């Protein structure tokens, strides 16, 4: 990442020099280069991430560990490389590396969540462990609409300097990078044939808001999974509520030191929410729990007479709260026995002295509760992070807009089967038993999409760097980004602050004295969520006066 940034800075500095020499044409490119260069980096990131290994071989049919999260396409052709002899230094005897030989090519025929099937073609039989690589640099055709000469010049110079992409004429097996300008937005898609690999839009204007990091604090108590914030006791103060796998913590809202612990023999805690459903002025604590690695048995705690007591237990629901016009409202969904989200999403209510579900949300069928939120506009907009980390905007009438990106990936997953389900901080390797594979499925518990106002929301974006030993994830860059959505257009309103790497695992916001504050739960280890500690980063959202 740093090397590419240095390279881009050199290119953009070159354009700034030309600006001084040649005037208006390059003035325009200097002002808008930040937009097209970010789009270019998104294409380079896709190409760099599209690599893996062969995980299964059956004659000329192979399986590779490149799944839907990396956004491949049916028909995408990879080179298969096998390890050869060691390269040994003649003087020192040190092993400098290994020769590689191309065994053939593999064309993707079917894509699954964690792997893809492909058809092999070549003279050397493929083997498990063969490296799977795209033949770089990829040929790319630029299809530009309403793009200035300066922006086009920036793109062409970036292509000429790239070792991952190269400019090519339109044709078979050539990627198409469609970029068109609509007012202050660059709308883009990266395609192979008729398949859109990723797409979205990018605002080229100065961000309206800024995110200011106030401080970061390492939490005591171990690895935290989720956070919430609110007045959960009868004291006139708010608390940060955090959960580890087996304990609930109340933390001071100022310095985040532990004030109280709730240890009630929990099984495996996944998420925590705080919302005042019974309208008594004190928020209840809602905890999603995987009980004895077999089923969801969630709990509700309420503060009474100086202590926390169970208000309900053994609930079959996943919980997720949404900030709607300053009020925390709770939504629930069941999970299927094979580990997928099941059915519609319901609002969770307190009425007639008991907790119950209300009506199902129109348009919620097929949505994923972990990665779900609602923007209250003229017509409620449902936001959802779906497979492949695509962020969708929809109403009961259907999908209105999709924004592709690494929205929401984390280490924390829920793996459940009809026999022995479990939670796991990293994706579980697929069993060699085909019968077991049919019964088991892993889903991601992604950070929430946190609503800040009728139009604004903040979302975490964790970018996957690589996989080690097939099933261990390593993340490179993490971001908090504020977006606005109105009239079918999504615009970035604030860029990420410093100090939130390596991995954002949850996000929660609150308003105090008219100011919006965002709390980000961070895993301190980019390699595996099961190792290391967690931190809280407090961020303030303000108007950009620069």
Coordinates of C-alpha atoms in Angstrom, one line a residue:
X1 CA 0.0 0.0 0.0
X2 CA 2.7 2.5 0.9
X3 CA 4.7 1.8 -2.2
X4 CA 1.6 2.5 -4.4
X5 CA 0.9 5.7 -2.5
X6 CA 4.5 6.9 -3.0
X7 CA 4.2 6.1 -6.7
X8 CA 0.9 8.0 -7.0
X9 CA 2.4 11.0 -5.1
X10 CA 5.2 11.1 -7.6
X11 CA 2.8 11.1 -10.5
X12 CA 0.5 13.7 -9.0
X13 CA 3.5 15.9 -8.2
X14 CA 4.5 15.6 -11.8
X15 CA 1.1 16.9 -12.8
X16 CA 1.4 19.8 -10.3
X17 CA 4.7 20.8 -12.0
X18 CA 3.0 20.7 -15.4
X19 CA 0.2 22.8 -14.0
X20 CA 2.7 25.6 -13.4
X21 CA 4.0 25.3 -16.9
X22 CA 0.9 24.8 -19.1
X23 CA -2.2 26.2 -17.3
X24 CA -5.8 25.3 -17.5
X25 CA -5.8 21.7 -18.9
X26 CA -3.5 20.5 -16.1
X27 CA -5.2 22.7 -13.5
X28 CA -8.3 20.7 -13.9
X29 CA -6.4 17.4 -13.7
X30 CA -4.7 18.5 -10.5
X31 CA -7.9 19.4 -8.9
X32 CA -9.7 16.2 -9.8
X33 CA -6.8 13.7 -9.7
X34 CA -7.7 12.6 -6.2
X35 CA -11.0 11.2 -7.6
X36 CA -9.7 9.2 -10.6
X37 CA -6.6 8.0 -8.8
X38 CA -8.7 6.6 -6.0
X39 CA -10.8 4.7 -8.6
X40 CA -7.6 3.5 -10.2
X41 CA -6.4 2.2 -6.9
X42 CA -9.6 0.3 -6.4
X43 CA -8.9 -1.6 -9.7
X44 CA -5.3 -2.2 -8.6
X45 CA -6.5 -3.5 -5.3
X46 CA -8.8 -5.9 -7.0
X47 CA -6.1 -7.3 -9.2
X48 CA -3.6 -7.6 -6.4
X49 CA -6.1 -9.5 -4.2
X50 CA -7.1 -11.9 -6.9
X51 CA -4.7 -14.8 -6.0
X52 CA -4.8 -18.0 -4.0
X53 CA -4.0 -21.7 -4.2
X54 CA -5.6 -24.9 -5.5
X55 CA -7.4 -26.6 -2.7
X56 CA -8.9 -29.7 -4.5
X57 CA -8.2 -31.6 -7.7
X58 CA -10.5 -34.0 -9.5
X59 CA -9.0 -34.7 -12.9
X60 CA -9.2 -31.5 -14.9
X61 CA -11.7 -30.0 -12.4
X62 CA -10.0 -27.9 -9.7
X63 CA -11.2 -25.9 -6.7
X64 CA -9.4 -22.7 -5.7
X65 CA -9.7 -20.6 -2.5
X66 CA -11.0 -17.5 -4.2
X67 CA -14.6 -17.0 -3.2
X68 CA -17.3 -14.4 -3.7
X69 CA -15.7 -12.0 -1.2
X70 CA -12.9 -11.3 -3.7
X71 CA -15.4 -10.6 -6.5
X72 CA -14.2 -13.0 -9.2
X73 CA -16.2 -13.8 -12.3
X74 CA -17.2 -16.9 -14.2
X75 CA -14.8 -17.2 -17.1
X76 CA -11.9 -15.5 -15.3
X77 CA -8.7 -17.3 -16.3
X78 CA -5.8 -17.8 -13.9
X79 CA -2.4 -19.2 -14.3
X80 CA -1.4 -22.2 -12.1
X81 CA 2.2 -22.2 -10.9
X82 CA 4.0 -25.1 -9.3
X83 CA 7.0 -24.9 -7.1
X84 CA 10.3 -26.0 -8.6
X85 CA 13.9 -26.3 -7.4
X86 CA 15.4 -24.1 -4.8
X87 CA 17.6 -21.3 -5.9
X88 CA 20.8 -21.6 -3.8
X89 CA 23.5 -19.0 -3.4
X90 CA 26.8 -20.6 -4.7
X91 CA 28.9 -19.0 -2.0
X92 CA 26.8 -18.9 1.1
X93 CA 24.6 -21.8 0.4
X94 CA 21.5 -19.8 1.4
X95 CA 18.2 -20.6 -0.2
X96 CA 17.3 -17.4 -2.1
X97 CA 13.9 -18.6 -3.3
X98 CA 12.2 -21.2 -5.5
X99 CA 11.8 -21.5 -9.2
X100 CA 8.2 -21.7 -10.4
X101 CA 6.9 -23.4 -13.5
X102 CA 3.5 -22.8 -15.1
X103 CA 1.4 -26.0 -15.1
X104 CA -1.5 -24.5 -17.1
X105 CA -4.5 -22.3 -16.8
X106 CA -7.8 -22.6 -14.9
X107 CA -11.1 -20.9 -15.9
X108 CA -13.7 -20.3 -13.2
X109 CA -16.9 -22.2 -13.8
X110 CA -18.8 -21.7 -10.5
X111 CA -18.4 -19.3 -7.6
X112 CA -19.2 -20.1 -3.9
X113 CA -18.9 -18.0 -0.8
X114 CA -15.3 -19.2 0.1
X115 CA -14.1 -21.0 -3.0
X116 CA -14.6 -21.4 -6.8
X117 CA -14.6 -24.3 -9.1
X118 CA -12.5 -24.1 -12.3
X119 CA -11.7 -26.1 -15.4
X120 CA -8.0 -26.8 -15.8
X121 CA -6.2 -26.8 -19.2
X122 CA -2.4 -27.6 -19.5
X123 CA 0.3 -30.2 -20.0
X124 CA 1.4 -30.6 -16.3
X125 CA -1.3 -32.2 -14.0
X126 CA -2.5 -29.7 -11.3
X127 CA -1.7 -30.3 -7.7
X128 CA -3.2 -29.2 -4.4
X129 CA -1.1 -26.2 -3.2
X130 CA -0.4 -24.8 -6.7
X131 CA -0.3 -21.1 -6.7
X132 CA -3.3 -19.4 -8.5
X133 CA -2.4 -16.1 -10.1
X134 CA -3.9 -13.7 -12.6
X135 CA -1.6 -13.1 -15.7
X136 CA -0.4 -9.6 -14.8
X137 CA -0.5 -6.9 -16.0
X138 CA -4.2 -7.1 -16.9
X139 CA -5.3 -5.6 -20.2
X140 CA -7.7 -2.7 -19.4
X141 CA -9.8 -0.6 -21.8
X142 CA -10.8 2.8 -20.5
X143 CA -14.4 3.7 -21.4
X144 CA -14.8 7.3 -20.3
X145 CA -17.8 9.6 -20.5
X146 CA -17.9 13.3 -19.6
X147 CA -14.3 12.9 -18.2
X148 CA -12.0 15.9 -18.7
X149 CA -8.8 15.7 -20.7
X150 CA -6.8 16.2 -17.5
X151 CA -8.5 13.3 -15.7
X152 CA -8.0 11.1 -18.7
X153 CA -4.3 12.1 -18.8
X154 CA -4.0 11.1 -15.1
X155 CA -5.5 7.7 -15.7
X156 CA -3.3 7.0 -18.7
X157 CA -0.2 7.9 -16.8
X158 CA -1.2 5.7 -13.9
X159 CA -1.8 2.8 -16.3
X160 CA 1.7 3.3 -17.9
X161 CA 3.3 3.3 -14.4
X162 CA 1.4 0.3 -13.1
X163 CA 2.7 -3.3 -12.9
X164 CA -0.8 -4.7 -12.3
X165 CA -2.7 -3.1 -15.2
X166 CA -1.9 -2.0 -18.7
X167 CA -3.9 0.0 -21.3
X168 CA -5.4 -2.1 -24.1
X169 CA -7.9 -1.8 -26.9
X170 CA -11.4 -3.1 -26.4
X171 CA -11.6 -6.8 -27.2
X172 CA -12.1 -10.4 -25.9
X173 CA -10.5 -11.1 -22.6
X174 CA -9.9 -7.3 -22.1
X175 CA -11.2 -5.7 -18.9
X176 CA -13.4 -2.6 -19.3
X177 CA -13.1 0.3 -16.8
X178 CA -16.2 2.4 -17.3
X179 CA -16.0 5.9 -15.7
X180 CA -18.5 8.6 -16.2
X181 CA -19.0 12.0 -14.5
X182 CA -22.4 13.1 -13.2
X183 CA -22.0 16.5 -11.7
X184 CA -19.5 16.1 -8.8
X185 CA -19.6 12.3 -8.8
X186 CA -17.6 9.7 -10.7
X187 CA -19.7 6.6 -11.3
X188 CA -17.6 3.6 -12.2
X189 CA -17.7 -0.1 -12.9
X190 CA -14.9 -2.6 -13.6
X191 CA -16.1 -5.3 -16.0
X192 CA -15.0 -8.5 -17.8
X193 CA -17.4 -9.2 -20.6
X194 CA -20.9 -8.7 -19.3
X195 CA -19.8 -9.4 -15.7
X196 CA -19.5 -6.4 -13.3
X197 CA -16.6 -7.2 -10.9
X198 CA -17.1 -4.1 -8.8
X199 CA -18.9 -0.7 -9.1
X200 CA -19.9 2.4 -7.2
X201 CA -19.5 6.2 -7.2
X202 CA -17.1 8.7 -5.8
X203 CA -17.5 12.3 -4.9
X204 CA -14.7 14.6 -6.2
X205 CA -15.6 17.6 -4.1
X206 CA -14.1 18.5 -0.7
X207 CA -15.7 16.5 2.1
X208 CA -18.5 18.3 3.9
X209 CA -17.5 16.9 7.3
X210 CA -14.4 15.7 9.0
X211 CA -13.7 12.9 11.5
X212 CA -11.4 14.0 14.3
X213 CA -9.8 11.3 16.5
X214 CA -10.0 12.4 20.2
X215 CA -8.3 9.4 21.8
X216 CA -7.7 5.7 21.8
X217 CA -7.8 3.4 24.8
X218 CA -6.8 -0.2 25.2
X219 CA -9.5 -2.1 27.0
X220 CA -8.8 -4.4 30.0
X221 CA -10.6 -7.7 30.0
X222 CA -9.4 -9.3 26.8
X223 CA -10.9 -9.5 23.4
X224 CA -14.1 -7.7 22.9
X225 CA -16.7 -8.7 20.3
X226 CA -19.2 -5.9 20.4
X227 CA -20.2 -2.6 22.1
X228 CA -23.2 -0.4 22.9
X229 CA -23.7 2.9 24.6
X230 CA -26.5 4.3 26.8
X231 CA -28.0 4.9 30.2
X232 CA -28.3 1.3 31.5
X233 CA -28.6 2.1 35.2
X234 CA -30.7 4.5 37.3
X235 CA -27.7 6.8 37.7
X236 CA -27.7 10.0 35.8
X237 CA -24.9 9.0 33.4
X238 CA -24.2 6.9 30.4
X239 CA -22.0 3.8 30.1
X240 CA -20.2 2.0 27.4
X241 CA -21.3 -1.7 27.4
X242 CA -18.9 -4.2 25.9
X243 CA -18.9 -8.0 25.7
X244 CA -16.2 -10.6 25.4
X245 CA -17.1 -14.2 24.6
X246 CA -18.2 -14.9 28.1
X247 CA -18.7 -11.7 30.0
X248 CA -20.6 -8.3 29.9
X249 CA -18.6 -5.2 31.0
X250 CA -19.9 -1.8 32.0
X251 CA -17.2 0.8 31.2
X252 CA -16.9 4.4 32.2
X253 CA -18.0 6.6 29.3
X254 CA -15.1 9.0 29.8
X255 CA -12.0 6.9 30.4
X256 CA -13.4 3.5 29.5
X257 CA -12.2 1.8 32.7
X258 CA -14.2 -1.2 33.9
X259 CA -16.9 -0.2 36.4
X260 CA -18.9 -3.5 36.7
X261 CA -18.9 -7.0 35.3
X262 CA -21.8 -9.4 34.6
X263 CA -20.7 -13.0 34.6
X264 CA -23.8 -15.2 34.4
X265 CA -22.3 -18.4 33.0
X266 CA -22.7 -17.3 29.4
X267 CA -22.0 -19.6 26.5
X268 CA -20.6 -17.7 23.5
X269 CA -21.7 -14.0 23.3
X270 CA -21.8 -12.4 19.8
X271 CA -23.3 -8.9 20.0
X272 CA -24.7 -6.5 22.5
X273 CA -27.3 -3.7 22.2
X274 CA -28.7 -1.1 24.5
X275 CA -32.2 0.3 24.0
X276 CA -35.0 1.6 26.2
X277 CA -37.9 -0.5 24.9
X278 CA -40.0 -0.4 28.1
X279 CA -39.8 3.4 28.2
X280 CA -38.7 3.6 31.9
X281 CA -35.8 5.9 31.2
X282 CA -33.2 3.1 31.6
X283 CA -32.0 1.1 28.5
X284 CA -32.2 -2.7 28.7
X285 CA -29.2 -4.7 27.6
X286 CA -29.8 -7.2 24.7
X287 CA -27.2 -9.9 24.2
X288 CA -27.1 -12.4 21.3
X289 CA -25.7 -15.7 22.6
X290 CA -24.9 -19.0 20.9
X291 CA -25.8 -21.5 23.6
X292 CA -23.6 -24.5 24.0
X293 CA -22.5 -24.3 20.4
X294 CA -25.9 -25.5 19.2
X295 CA -28.6 -22.8 19.0
X296 CA -29.3 -19.1 19.5
X297 CA -30.5 -18.4 23.1
X298 CA -30.4 -14.6 23.5
X299 CA -31.0 -12.7 26.7
X300 CA -32.3 -9.4 28.0
X301 CA -31.0 -7.7 31.1
X302 CA -32.8 -4.9 33.0
X303 CA -31.4 -2.8 35.9
X304 CA -33.6 -3.0 39.0
X305 CA -33.0 -2.3 42.7
X306 CA -29.3 -1.7 42.2
X307 CA -28.5 -4.8 40.2
X308 CA -29.0 -6.4 36.7
X309 CA -31.6 -9.1 36.4
X310 CA -32.7 -11.2 33.5
X311 CA -35.9 -9.8 31.9
X312 CA -36.1 -12.6 29.3
X313 CA -33.9 -15.5 28.2
X314 CA -33.8 -18.4 25.7
X315 CA -34.9 -16.1 22.9
X316 CA -34.2 -17.5 19.4
X317 CA -33.4 -14.1 18.0
X318 CA -30.3 -12.2 16.7
X319 CA -30.5 -8.6 17.9
X320 CA -29.5 -5.4 16.1
X321 CA -30.3 -1.8 17.1
X322 CA -30.9 1.1 14.7
X323 CA -30.7 4.8 15.6
X324 CA -33.9 6.3 14.2
X325 CA -34.4 10.0 14.8
X326 CA -32.4 9.8 18.0
X327 CA -34.2 6.8 19.4
X328 CA -32.7 3.3 19.6
X329 CA -35.1 0.8 18.1
X330 CA -34.4 -2.9 18.0
X331 CA -34.8 -5.4 15.2
X332 CA -34.5 -9.2 15.2
X333 CA -34.1 -12.1 12.9
X334 CA -33.8 -15.9 13.3
X335 CA -30.9 -18.0 12.0
X336 CA -31.3 -21.2 10.1
X337 CA -29.9 -24.5 11.3
X338 CA -27.3 -24.5 8.6
X339 CA -25.9 -21.1 9.6
X340 CA -27.7 -18.6 7.3
X341 CA -30.0 -15.7 8.0
X342 CA -33.6 -17.0 7.9
X343 CA -36.8 -15.2 7.0
X344 CA -37.8 -11.6 7.4
X345 CA -36.6 -8.9 9.8
X346 CA -39.0 -7.9 12.6
X347 CA -39.0 -4.9 14.9
X348 CA -38.8 -6.0 18.6
X349 CA -41.1 -4.3 21.0
X350 CA -42.2 -4.1 24.6
X351 CA -46.0 -4.1 25.0
X352 CA -48.5 -5.3 27.5
X353 CA -45.8 -6.1 30.0
X354 CA -43.8 -8.4 27.7
X355 CA -41.3 -8.4 24.8
X356 CA -42.7 -9.4 21.4
X357 CA -42.1 -9.0 17.7
X358 CA -44.0 -6.5 15.7
X359 CA -44.7 -6.6 12.0
X360 CA -42.1 -7.8 9.5
X361 CA -40.3 -5.0 7.6
X362 CA -41.4 -4.8 4.0
X363 CA -38.5 -5.6 1.7
X364 CA -36.4 -7.3 4.5
X365 CA -36.7 -10.9 3.2
X366 CA -33.2 -12.1 2.2
X367 CA -31.4 -9.2 4.1
X368 CA -28.7 -10.0 6.6
X369 CA -29.3 -8.6 10.1
X370 CA -25.6 -8.3 10.9
X371 CA -24.9 -5.6 8.4
X372 CA -28.5 -4.1 8.4
X373 CA -29.8 -0.6 9.1
X374 CA -32.5 1.9 8.1
X375 CA -32.4 5.4 6.8
X376 CA -35.7 7.2 7.6
X377 CA -36.5 9.3 4.6
X378 CA -39.7 9.9 2.6
X379 CA -39.7 6.2 2.1
X380 CA -37.6 4.1 4.5
X381 CA -34.3 3.0 2.9
X382 CA -33.0 -0.4 4.0
X383 CA -29.2 -0.7 4.0
X384 CA -27.6 -4.1 3.9
X385 CA -24.1 -5.5 3.6
X386 CA -24.6 -8.6 1.5
X387 CA -22.3 -11.4 0.3
X388 CA -19.1 -10.1 -1.2
X389 CA -19.4 -7.0 1.1
X390 CA -21.6 -5.1 -1.3
X391 CA -23.7 -2.4 0.3
X392 CA -27.2 -2.2 -1.1
X393 CA -29.9 0.4 -0.7
X394 CA -33.5 -0.8 -1.2
X395 CA -37.2 -0.2 -0.3
X396 CA -40.1 -2.6 -0.5
X397 CA -40.1 -1.9 -4.2
X398 CA -36.7 -3.4 -4.7
X399 CA -33.0 -2.5 -4.9
X400 CA -32.3 1.1 -5.8
X401 CA -28.5 1.3 -5.6
X402 CA -25.5 -0.9 -4.9
X403 CA -22.1 0.3 -3.7
X404 CA -19.2 -2.2 -3.9
X405 CA -16.3 -2.3 -1.5
X406 CA -14.8 -4.1 1.5
X407 CA -17.7 -3.0 3.7
X408 CA -17.8 -4.8 7.0
X409 CA -15.5 -7.8 6.8
X410 CA -14.1 -8.9 10.2
X411 CA -12.6 -11.9 11.7
X412 CA -15.6 -12.7 13.8
X413 CA -17.9 -15.4 12.3
X414 CA -20.7 -17.6 13.3
X415 CA -20.4 -21.2 12.2
X416 CA -23.5 -23.3 12.9
X417 CA -24.6 -26.8 11.8
X418 CA -27.4 -29.1 12.8
X419 CA -25.0 -31.2 14.9
X420 CA -22.1 -29.2 16.3
X421 CA -22.2 -25.4 15.5
X422 CA -19.7 -23.0 17.0
X423 CA -18.4 -19.5 16.8
X424 CA -15.0 -18.9 15.3
X425 CA -12.8 -15.8 15.0
X426 CA -11.6 -17.0 11.6
X427 CA -13.4 -18.8 8.8
X428 CA -13.4 -22.5 9.4
X429 CA -11.8 -24.7 6.8
X430 CA -14.3 -26.7 4.8
X431 CA -14.6 -30.3 6.0
X432 CA -13.4 -33.0 3.7
X433 CA -16.7 -34.7 4.2
X434 CA -19.3 -33.7 1.6
X435 CA -22.1 -34.7 4.0
X436 CA -20.7 -32.4 6.7
X437 CA -20.2 -29.5 4.2
X438 CA -23.9 -29.6 3.4
X439 CA -24.8 -29.1 7.1
X440 CA -22.4 -26.4 8.0
X441 CA -22.1 -22.8 6.9
X442 CA -20.1 -19.8 8.1
X443 CA -21.5 -16.2 8.1
X444 CA -19.7 -13.0 9.1
X445 CA -20.8 -10.9 12.1
X446 CA -20.0 -7.6 10.5
X447 CA -19.8 -4.2 12.2
X448 CA -23.1 -2.3 12.3
X449 CA -24.1 0.4 9.8
X450 CA -24.5 3.2 12.3
X451 CA -27.1 5.9 11.4
X452 CA -26.1 9.4 12.3
X453 CA -29.1 11.4 10.9
X454 CA -31.9 11.1 8.3
X455 CA -29.2 11.1 5.5
X456 CA -25.9 10.3 7.1
X457 CA -24.4 7.0 8.2
X458 CA -21.0 5.7 9.2
X459 CA -19.7 2.3 8.2
X460 CA -16.5 0.4 8.8
X461 CA -14.4 -0.8 5.8
X462 CA -11.8 -3.4 6.5
X463 CA -9.6 -4.3 3.6
X464 CA -8.4 -7.9 3.4
X465 CA -4.6 -8.1 2.7
X466 CA -4.1 -11.9 2.3
X467 CA -5.0 -15.3 3.6
X468 CA -2.4 -17.5 5.4
X469 CA -2.8 -21.3 5.3
X470 CA -6.1 -20.8 3.5
X471 CA -8.3 -20.0 6.5
X472 CA -6.5 -17.2 8.4
X473 CA -7.2 -13.6 7.4
X474 CA -4.8 -10.7 7.5
X475 CA -6.2 -7.2 7.1
X476 CA -4.2 -4.3 5.8
X477 CA -6.2 -1.0 6.1
X478 CA -9.3 -0.1 8.0
X479 CA -11.5 2.9 7.7
X480 CA -14.4 4.7 9.2
X481 CA -16.3 6.5 6.5
X482 CA -19.3 8.7 6.7
X483 CA -21.7 8.7 3.7
X484 CA -24.8 10.6 2.8
X485 CA -27.6 9.1 0.7
X486 CA -30.4 11.0 -0.9
X487 CA -32.4 10.7 -4.1
X488 CA -30.6 7.6 -5.1
X489 CA -27.1 9.0 -4.8
X490 CA -24.5 8.0 -2.2
X491 CA -21.8 10.6 -1.5
X492 CA -18.9 10.3 0.8
X493 CA -19.2 13.1 3.5
X494 CA -16.1 12.4 5.6
X495 CA -12.9 10.5 5.2
X496 CA -11.4 8.1 7.7
X497 CA -9.4 9.5 10.7
X498 CA -6.0 8.2 11.7
X499 CA -5.5 5.6 14.4
X500 CA -8.2 3.0 13.7
X501 CA -6.1 0.2 12.2
X502 CA -5.9 -2.6 12.1
X503 CA -9.5 -4.0 12.2
X504 CA -12.8 -2.3 13.1
X505 CA -15.1 -4.9 14.7
X506 CA -18.0 -2.7 15.8
X507 CA -19.3 0.9 15.7
X508 CA -21.7 2.8 17.9
X509 CA -22.6 6.5 18.0
X510 CA -24.2 9.0 20.4
X511 CA -25.1 12.7 20.6
X512 CA -24.0 14.9 23.4
X513 CA -24.7 18.7 23.6
X514 CA -25.6 18.6 19.9
X515 CA -22.3 17.0 18.9
X516 CA -22.0 13.6 17.2
X517 CA -19.5 11.2 18.6
X518 CA -18.5 7.8 17.1
X519 CA -17.0 4.9 19.1
X520 CA -15.1 2.3 17.1
X521 CA -14.2 -1.1 18.6
X522 CA -10.8 -2.1 17.3
X523 CA -9.0 -5.5 17.3
X524 CA -5.3 -4.7 17.9
X525 CA -4.1 -7.6 15.9
X526 CA -4.5 -7.6 12.1
X527 CA -3.9 -11.4 11.8
X528 CA -6.4 -13.1 14.0
X529 CA -9.2 -11.9 16.2
X530 CA -8.5 -14.6 18.8
X531 CA -5.1 -13.0 19.6
X532 CA -4.3 -9.7 21.3
X533 CA -6.5 -7.1 23.0
X534 CA -9.2 -4.6 21.9
X535 CA -9.2 -0.8 21.9
X536 CA -11.8 1.9 21.8
X537 CA -11.3 4.9 19.5
X538 CA -13.5 8.0 20.1
X539 CA -14.1 10.1 17.1
X540 CA -16.0 13.4 16.7
X541 CA -17.9 14.3 13.5
X542 CA -17.7 18.1 12.7
X543 CA -18.3 20.3 9.7
X544 CA -15.2 20.8 7.6
X545 CA -14.2 24.5 7.8
X546 CA -11.0 24.1 5.8

